[in-house]
Tab-separated table of C-alpha atoms in Angstrom:
chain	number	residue	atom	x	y	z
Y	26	UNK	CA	0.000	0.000	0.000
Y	27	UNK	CA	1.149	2.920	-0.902
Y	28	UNK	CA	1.916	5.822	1.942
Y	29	UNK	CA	-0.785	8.558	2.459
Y	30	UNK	CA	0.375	11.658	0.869
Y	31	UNK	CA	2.770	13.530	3.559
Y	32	UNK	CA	3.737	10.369	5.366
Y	33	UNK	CA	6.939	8.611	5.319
Y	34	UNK	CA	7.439	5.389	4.693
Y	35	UNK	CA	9.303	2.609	6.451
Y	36	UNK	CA	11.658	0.175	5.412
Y	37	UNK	CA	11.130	-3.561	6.019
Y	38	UNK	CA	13.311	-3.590	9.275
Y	39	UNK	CA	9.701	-3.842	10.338
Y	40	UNK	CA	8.900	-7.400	9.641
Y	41	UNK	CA	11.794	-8.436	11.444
Y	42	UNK	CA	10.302	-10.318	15.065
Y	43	UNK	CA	13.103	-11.761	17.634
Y	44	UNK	CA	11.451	-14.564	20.262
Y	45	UNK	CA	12.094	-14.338	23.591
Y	46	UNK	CA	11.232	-16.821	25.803
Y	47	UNK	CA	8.404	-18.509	23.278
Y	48	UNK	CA	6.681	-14.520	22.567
Y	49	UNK	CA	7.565	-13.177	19.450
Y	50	UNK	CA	8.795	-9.229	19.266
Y	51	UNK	CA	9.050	-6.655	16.910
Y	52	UNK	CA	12.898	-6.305	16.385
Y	53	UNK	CA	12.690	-2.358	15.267
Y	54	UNK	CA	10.318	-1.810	18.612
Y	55	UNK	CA	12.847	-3.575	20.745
Y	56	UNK	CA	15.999	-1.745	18.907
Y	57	UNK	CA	14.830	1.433	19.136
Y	58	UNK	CA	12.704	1.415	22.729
Y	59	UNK	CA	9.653	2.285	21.462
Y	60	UNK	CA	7.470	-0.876	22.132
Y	61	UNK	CA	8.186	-4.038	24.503
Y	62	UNK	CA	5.043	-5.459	24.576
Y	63	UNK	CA	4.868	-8.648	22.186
Y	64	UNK	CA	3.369	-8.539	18.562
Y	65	UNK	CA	2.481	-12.357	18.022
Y	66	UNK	CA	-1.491	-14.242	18.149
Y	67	UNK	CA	-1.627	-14.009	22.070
Y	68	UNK	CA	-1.078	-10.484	22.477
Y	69	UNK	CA	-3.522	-10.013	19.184
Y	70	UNK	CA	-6.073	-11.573	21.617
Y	71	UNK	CA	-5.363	-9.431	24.185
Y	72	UNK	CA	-5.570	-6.216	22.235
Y	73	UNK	CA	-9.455	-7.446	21.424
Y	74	UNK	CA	-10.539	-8.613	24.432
Y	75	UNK	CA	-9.188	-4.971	25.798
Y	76	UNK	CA	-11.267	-3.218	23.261
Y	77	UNK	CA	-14.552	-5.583	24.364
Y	78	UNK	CA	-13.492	-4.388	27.551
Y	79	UNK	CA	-13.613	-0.538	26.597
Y	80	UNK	CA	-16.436	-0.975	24.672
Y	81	UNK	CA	-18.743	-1.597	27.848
Y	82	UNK	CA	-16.552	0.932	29.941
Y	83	UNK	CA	-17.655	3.425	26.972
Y	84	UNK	CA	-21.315	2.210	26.680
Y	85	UNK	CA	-20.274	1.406	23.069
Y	86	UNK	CA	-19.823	5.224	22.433
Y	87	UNK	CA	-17.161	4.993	19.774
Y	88	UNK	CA	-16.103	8.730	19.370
Y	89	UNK	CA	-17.128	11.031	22.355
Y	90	UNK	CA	-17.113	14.678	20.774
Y	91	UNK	CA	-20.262	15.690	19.228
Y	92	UNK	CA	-19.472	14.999	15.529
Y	93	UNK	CA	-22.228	14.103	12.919
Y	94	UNK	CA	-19.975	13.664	9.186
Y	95	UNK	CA	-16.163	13.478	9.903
Y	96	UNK	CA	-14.553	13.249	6.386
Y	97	UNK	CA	-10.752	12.021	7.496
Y	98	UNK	CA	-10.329	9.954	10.900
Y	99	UNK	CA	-6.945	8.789	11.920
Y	100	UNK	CA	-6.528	5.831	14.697
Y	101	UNK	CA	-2.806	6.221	16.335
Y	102	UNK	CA	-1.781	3.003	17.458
Y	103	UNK	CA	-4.461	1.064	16.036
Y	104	UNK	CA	-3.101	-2.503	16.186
Y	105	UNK	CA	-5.603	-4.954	15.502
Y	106	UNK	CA	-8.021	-2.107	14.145
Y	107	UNK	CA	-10.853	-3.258	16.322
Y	108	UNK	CA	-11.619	0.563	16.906
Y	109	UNK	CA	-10.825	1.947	13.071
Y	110	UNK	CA	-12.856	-0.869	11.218
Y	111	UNK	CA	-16.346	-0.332	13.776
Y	112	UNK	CA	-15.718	3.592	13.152
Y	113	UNK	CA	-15.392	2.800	9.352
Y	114	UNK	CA	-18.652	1.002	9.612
Y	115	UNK	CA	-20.376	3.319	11.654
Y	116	UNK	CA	-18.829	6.096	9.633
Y	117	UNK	CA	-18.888	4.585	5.894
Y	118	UNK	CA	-18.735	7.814	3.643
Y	119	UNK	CA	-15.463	8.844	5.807
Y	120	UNK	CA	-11.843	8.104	5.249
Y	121	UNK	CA	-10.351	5.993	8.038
Y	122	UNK	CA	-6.279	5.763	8.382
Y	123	UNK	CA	-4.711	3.515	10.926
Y	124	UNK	CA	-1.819	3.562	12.417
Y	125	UNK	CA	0.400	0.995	13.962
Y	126	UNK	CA	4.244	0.558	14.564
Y	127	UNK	CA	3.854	-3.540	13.871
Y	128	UNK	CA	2.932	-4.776	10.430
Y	129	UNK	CA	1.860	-7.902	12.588
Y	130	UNK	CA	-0.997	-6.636	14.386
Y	131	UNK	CA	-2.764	-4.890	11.753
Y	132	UNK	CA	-5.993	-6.930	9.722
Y	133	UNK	CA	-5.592	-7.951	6.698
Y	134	UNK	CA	-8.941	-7.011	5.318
Y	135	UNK	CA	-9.501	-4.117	6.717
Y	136	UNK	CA	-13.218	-2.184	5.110
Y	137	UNK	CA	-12.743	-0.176	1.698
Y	138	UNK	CA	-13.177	3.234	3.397
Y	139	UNK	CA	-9.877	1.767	5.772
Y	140	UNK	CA	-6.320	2.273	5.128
Y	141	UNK	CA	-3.553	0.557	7.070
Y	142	UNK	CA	-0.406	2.106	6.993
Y	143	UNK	CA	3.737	1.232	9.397
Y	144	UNK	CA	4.558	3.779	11.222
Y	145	UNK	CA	6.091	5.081	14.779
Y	146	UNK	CA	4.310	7.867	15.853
Y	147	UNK	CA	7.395	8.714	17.897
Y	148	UNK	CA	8.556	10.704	14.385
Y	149	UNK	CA	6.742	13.837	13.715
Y	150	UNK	CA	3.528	13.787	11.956
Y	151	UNK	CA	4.113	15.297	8.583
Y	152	UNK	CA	0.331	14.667	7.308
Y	153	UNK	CA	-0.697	18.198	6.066
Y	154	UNK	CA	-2.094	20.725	8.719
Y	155	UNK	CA	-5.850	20.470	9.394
Y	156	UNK	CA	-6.389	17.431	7.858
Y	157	UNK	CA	-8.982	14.729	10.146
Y	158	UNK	CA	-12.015	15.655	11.173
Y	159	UNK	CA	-11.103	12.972	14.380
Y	160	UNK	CA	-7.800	11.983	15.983
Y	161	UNK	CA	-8.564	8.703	17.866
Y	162	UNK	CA	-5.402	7.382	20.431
Y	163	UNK	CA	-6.014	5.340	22.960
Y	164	UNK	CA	-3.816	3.134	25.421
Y	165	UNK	CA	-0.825	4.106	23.500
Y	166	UNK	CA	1.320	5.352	26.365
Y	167	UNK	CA	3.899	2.170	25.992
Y	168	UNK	CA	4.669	3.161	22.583
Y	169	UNK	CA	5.414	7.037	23.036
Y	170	UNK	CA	9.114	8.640	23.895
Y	171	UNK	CA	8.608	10.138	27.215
Y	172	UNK	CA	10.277	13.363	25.758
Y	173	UNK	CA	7.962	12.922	23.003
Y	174	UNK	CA	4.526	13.577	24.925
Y	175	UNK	CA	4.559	17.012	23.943
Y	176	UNK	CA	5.251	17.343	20.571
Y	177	UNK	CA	3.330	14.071	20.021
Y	178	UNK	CA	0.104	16.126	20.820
Y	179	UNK	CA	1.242	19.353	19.152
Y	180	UNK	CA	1.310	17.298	15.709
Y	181	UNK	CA	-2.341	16.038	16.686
Y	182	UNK	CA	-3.733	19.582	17.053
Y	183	UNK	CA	-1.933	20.810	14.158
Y	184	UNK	CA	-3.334	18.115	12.035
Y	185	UNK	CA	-6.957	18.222	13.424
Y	186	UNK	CA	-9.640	20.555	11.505
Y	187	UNK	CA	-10.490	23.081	13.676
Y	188	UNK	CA	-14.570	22.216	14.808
Y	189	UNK	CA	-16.793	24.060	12.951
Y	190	UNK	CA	-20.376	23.508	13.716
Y	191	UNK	CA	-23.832	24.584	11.734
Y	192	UNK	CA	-24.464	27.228	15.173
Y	193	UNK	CA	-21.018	29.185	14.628
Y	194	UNK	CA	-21.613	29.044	11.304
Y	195	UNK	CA	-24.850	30.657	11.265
Y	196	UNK	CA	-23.582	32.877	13.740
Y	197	UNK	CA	-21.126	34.526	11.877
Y	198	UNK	CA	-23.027	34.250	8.990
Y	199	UNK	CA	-25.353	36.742	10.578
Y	200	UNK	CA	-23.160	38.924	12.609
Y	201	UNK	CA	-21.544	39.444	8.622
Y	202	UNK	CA	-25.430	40.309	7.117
Y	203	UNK	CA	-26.136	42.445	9.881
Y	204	UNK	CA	-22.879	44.773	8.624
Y	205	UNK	CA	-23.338	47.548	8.882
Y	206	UNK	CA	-26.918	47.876	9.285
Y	207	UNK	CA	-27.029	46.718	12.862
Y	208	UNK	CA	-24.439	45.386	15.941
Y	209	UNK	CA	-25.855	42.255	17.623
Y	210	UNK	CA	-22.911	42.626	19.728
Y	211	UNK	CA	-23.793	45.931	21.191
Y	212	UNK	CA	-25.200	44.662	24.325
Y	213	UNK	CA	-21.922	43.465	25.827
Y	214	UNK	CA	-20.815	46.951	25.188
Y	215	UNK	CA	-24.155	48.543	26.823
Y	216	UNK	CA	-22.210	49.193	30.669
Y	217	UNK	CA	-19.129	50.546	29.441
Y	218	UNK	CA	-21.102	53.003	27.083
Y	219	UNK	CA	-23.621	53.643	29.834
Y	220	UNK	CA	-20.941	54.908	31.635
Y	221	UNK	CA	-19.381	57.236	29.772
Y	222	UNK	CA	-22.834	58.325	29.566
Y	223	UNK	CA	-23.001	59.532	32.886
Y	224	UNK	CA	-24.322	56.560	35.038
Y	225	UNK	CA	-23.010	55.935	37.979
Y	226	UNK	CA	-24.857	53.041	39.344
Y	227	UNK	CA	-24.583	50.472	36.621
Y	228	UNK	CA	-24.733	46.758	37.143
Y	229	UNK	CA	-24.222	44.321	34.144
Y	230	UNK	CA	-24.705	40.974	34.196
Y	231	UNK	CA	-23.913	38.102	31.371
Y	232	UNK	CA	-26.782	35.718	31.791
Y	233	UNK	CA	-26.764	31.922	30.014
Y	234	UNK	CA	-29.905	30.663	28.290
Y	235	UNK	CA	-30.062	26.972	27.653
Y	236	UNK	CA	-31.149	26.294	24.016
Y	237	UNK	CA	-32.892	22.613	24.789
Y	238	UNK	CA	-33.344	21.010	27.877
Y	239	UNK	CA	-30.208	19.379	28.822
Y	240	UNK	CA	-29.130	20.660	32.246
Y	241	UNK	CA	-28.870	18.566	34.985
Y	242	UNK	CA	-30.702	21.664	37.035
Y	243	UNK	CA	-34.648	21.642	36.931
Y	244	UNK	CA	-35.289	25.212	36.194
Y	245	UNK	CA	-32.951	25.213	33.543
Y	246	UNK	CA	-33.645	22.186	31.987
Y	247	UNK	CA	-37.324	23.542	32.455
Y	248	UNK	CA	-36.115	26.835	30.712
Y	249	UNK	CA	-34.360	25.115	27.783
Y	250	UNK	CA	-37.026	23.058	26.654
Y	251	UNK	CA	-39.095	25.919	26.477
Y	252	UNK	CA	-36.506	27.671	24.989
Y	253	UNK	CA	-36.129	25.286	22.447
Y	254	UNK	CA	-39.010	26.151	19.949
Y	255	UNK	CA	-38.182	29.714	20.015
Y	256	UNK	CA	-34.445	28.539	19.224
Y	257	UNK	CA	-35.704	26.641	16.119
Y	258	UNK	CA	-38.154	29.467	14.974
Y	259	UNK	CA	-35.311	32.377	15.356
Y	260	UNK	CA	-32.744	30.236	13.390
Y	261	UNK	CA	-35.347	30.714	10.393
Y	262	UNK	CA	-37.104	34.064	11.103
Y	263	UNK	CA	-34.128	35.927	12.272
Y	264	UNK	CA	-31.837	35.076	8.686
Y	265	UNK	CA	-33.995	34.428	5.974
Y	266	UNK	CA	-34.342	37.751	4.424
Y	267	UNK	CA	-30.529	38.852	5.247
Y	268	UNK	CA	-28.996	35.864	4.828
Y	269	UNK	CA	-30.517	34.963	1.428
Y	270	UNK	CA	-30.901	39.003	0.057
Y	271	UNK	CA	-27.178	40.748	1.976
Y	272	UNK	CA	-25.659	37.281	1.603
Y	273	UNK	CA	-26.803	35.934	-1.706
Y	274	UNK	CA	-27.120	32.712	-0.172
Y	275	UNK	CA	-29.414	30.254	-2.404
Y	276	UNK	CA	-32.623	29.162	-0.726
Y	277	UNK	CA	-31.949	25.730	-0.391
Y	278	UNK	CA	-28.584	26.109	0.754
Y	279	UNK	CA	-29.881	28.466	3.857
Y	280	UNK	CA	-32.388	25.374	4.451
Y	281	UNK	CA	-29.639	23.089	4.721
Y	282	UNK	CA	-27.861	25.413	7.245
Y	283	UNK	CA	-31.102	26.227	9.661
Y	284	UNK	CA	-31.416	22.305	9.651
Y	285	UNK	CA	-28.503	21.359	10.475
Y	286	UNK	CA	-28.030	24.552	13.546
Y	287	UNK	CA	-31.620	22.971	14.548
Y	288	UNK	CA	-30.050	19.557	14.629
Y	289	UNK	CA	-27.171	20.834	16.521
Y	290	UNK	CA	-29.626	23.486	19.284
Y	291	UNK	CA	-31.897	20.333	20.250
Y	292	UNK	CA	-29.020	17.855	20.767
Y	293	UNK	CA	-28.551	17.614	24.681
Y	294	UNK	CA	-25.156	16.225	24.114
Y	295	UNK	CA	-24.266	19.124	22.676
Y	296	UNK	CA	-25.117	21.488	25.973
Y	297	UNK	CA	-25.437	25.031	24.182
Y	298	UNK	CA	-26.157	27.896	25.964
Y	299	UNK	CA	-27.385	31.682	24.277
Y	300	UNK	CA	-25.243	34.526	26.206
């Protein structure tokens, strides 16, 4: 297989195992101190019954951020690719790249949206920047430099898109068609103007308002599923006009946006709040 575009790839020092006491090893792990855990069928089992294991700890949640389409997922450490192949599955129109130091480990067969590729993420990542949607790694601490910890997750955040969800989309969006009509900003302003105004006595507060009912508190769950209809109704009311006339956004692309921020505003998971 050929290496994804911006990786390196590795020689066959790879393949090469030593045994030790009846396990088999990955020579370059071993060489190099990167991995001294074995790579043969045993510690293949192991590696699955572990995810089995995580699975249940997890309650089967396979990705925990809020994310509804990732287009590029990468797996660090993926060895047998229990994790990669049930994301590829549950994610089928997305690219999924795994990961693993040991050509040993790795399936064989992994789904057509799945890529396998040798590597040791002790090297710097060199995939280009803002590239996955998701950066999955998990129980890889035996295979990671100790002076490698940081720059190990500076290459993950430089790699990751940053999130970009339908609400701060249509936010800007409308804070832009407002311009320079109106300021929907002005309010966090409204103290400091009041007092070069002349007030004296001026108390500001920055209040939250759930958008669905998601708190774990009773009023405001009680106020966010009331709020939630008037959420879904402003998403339309408030942008149609400047959205689709300042903007020159097409109808049914402004439908696909207010869906999608509607999606996004009922989702408890999601735990939005309007300042």
């Amino acid at each position: 297989m050929e290496a994804e575009d911006g990786t390196v790839p590795l020689d066959e020092t790879f393949t090469e195992t030593i045994e030790h006491y009846g396990r088999s090893y990955q020579h370059y792990a071993l060489t190099n101190g990167v991995y001294f855990a074995p790579i043969d069928e045993d510690e293949i089992s192991r590696l699955e019954l572990m995810h089995g294991v995580l699975n249940r700890l997890f309650d089967s949640r396979l990705i925990f951020p809020p994310i509804r389409s990732p287009r590029r997922i990468l797996d660090c450490g993926c060895g047998p690719g229990d994790w990669a192949m049930e994301v590829a599955s549950q994610y089928p129109d997305a690219e999924v790249l795994g990961i693993d130091i040991s050509p040993h480990v790795i399936p064989e067969n992994p789904p057509d949206n799945m890529e396998l590729q040798v590597d040791d993420l002790n090297g710097r990542f060199t995939f280009p920047s803002n590239h996955f949607d998701v950066v999955h790694s998990q129980m890889v601490a035996g295979g990671i430099h100790a002076n490698r910890w940081r720059s190990y997750i500076r290459d993950i955040f430089r790699v990751l898109r940053p999130g970009d969800h339908a609400l701060s989309r249509w936010s800007r969006r409308y804070l832009q068609s407002q311009q320079p009509y109106k300021d929907p900003r002005a309010p966090l302003q409204m103290a400091t103007w009041m007092r070069s105004a002349g007030f004296t006595e001026v108390e500001s507060r920055l209040l939250t308002l759930p958008m669905c009912a998601w708190s774990n508190d009773a009023r405001e769950y009680e106020i966010g599923w009331a709020n939630n209809e008037n959420v879904n109704q402003l998403l339309y009311s408030l942008a149609l006009y400047p959205f689709t006339q300042f903007l020159g956004m097409s109808f049914n692309d402004f439908q696909l946006l207010v869906a999608q921020a509607r999606s996004e505003a009922g989702n408890p998971a999601f735990k939005v709040n309007t300042p």
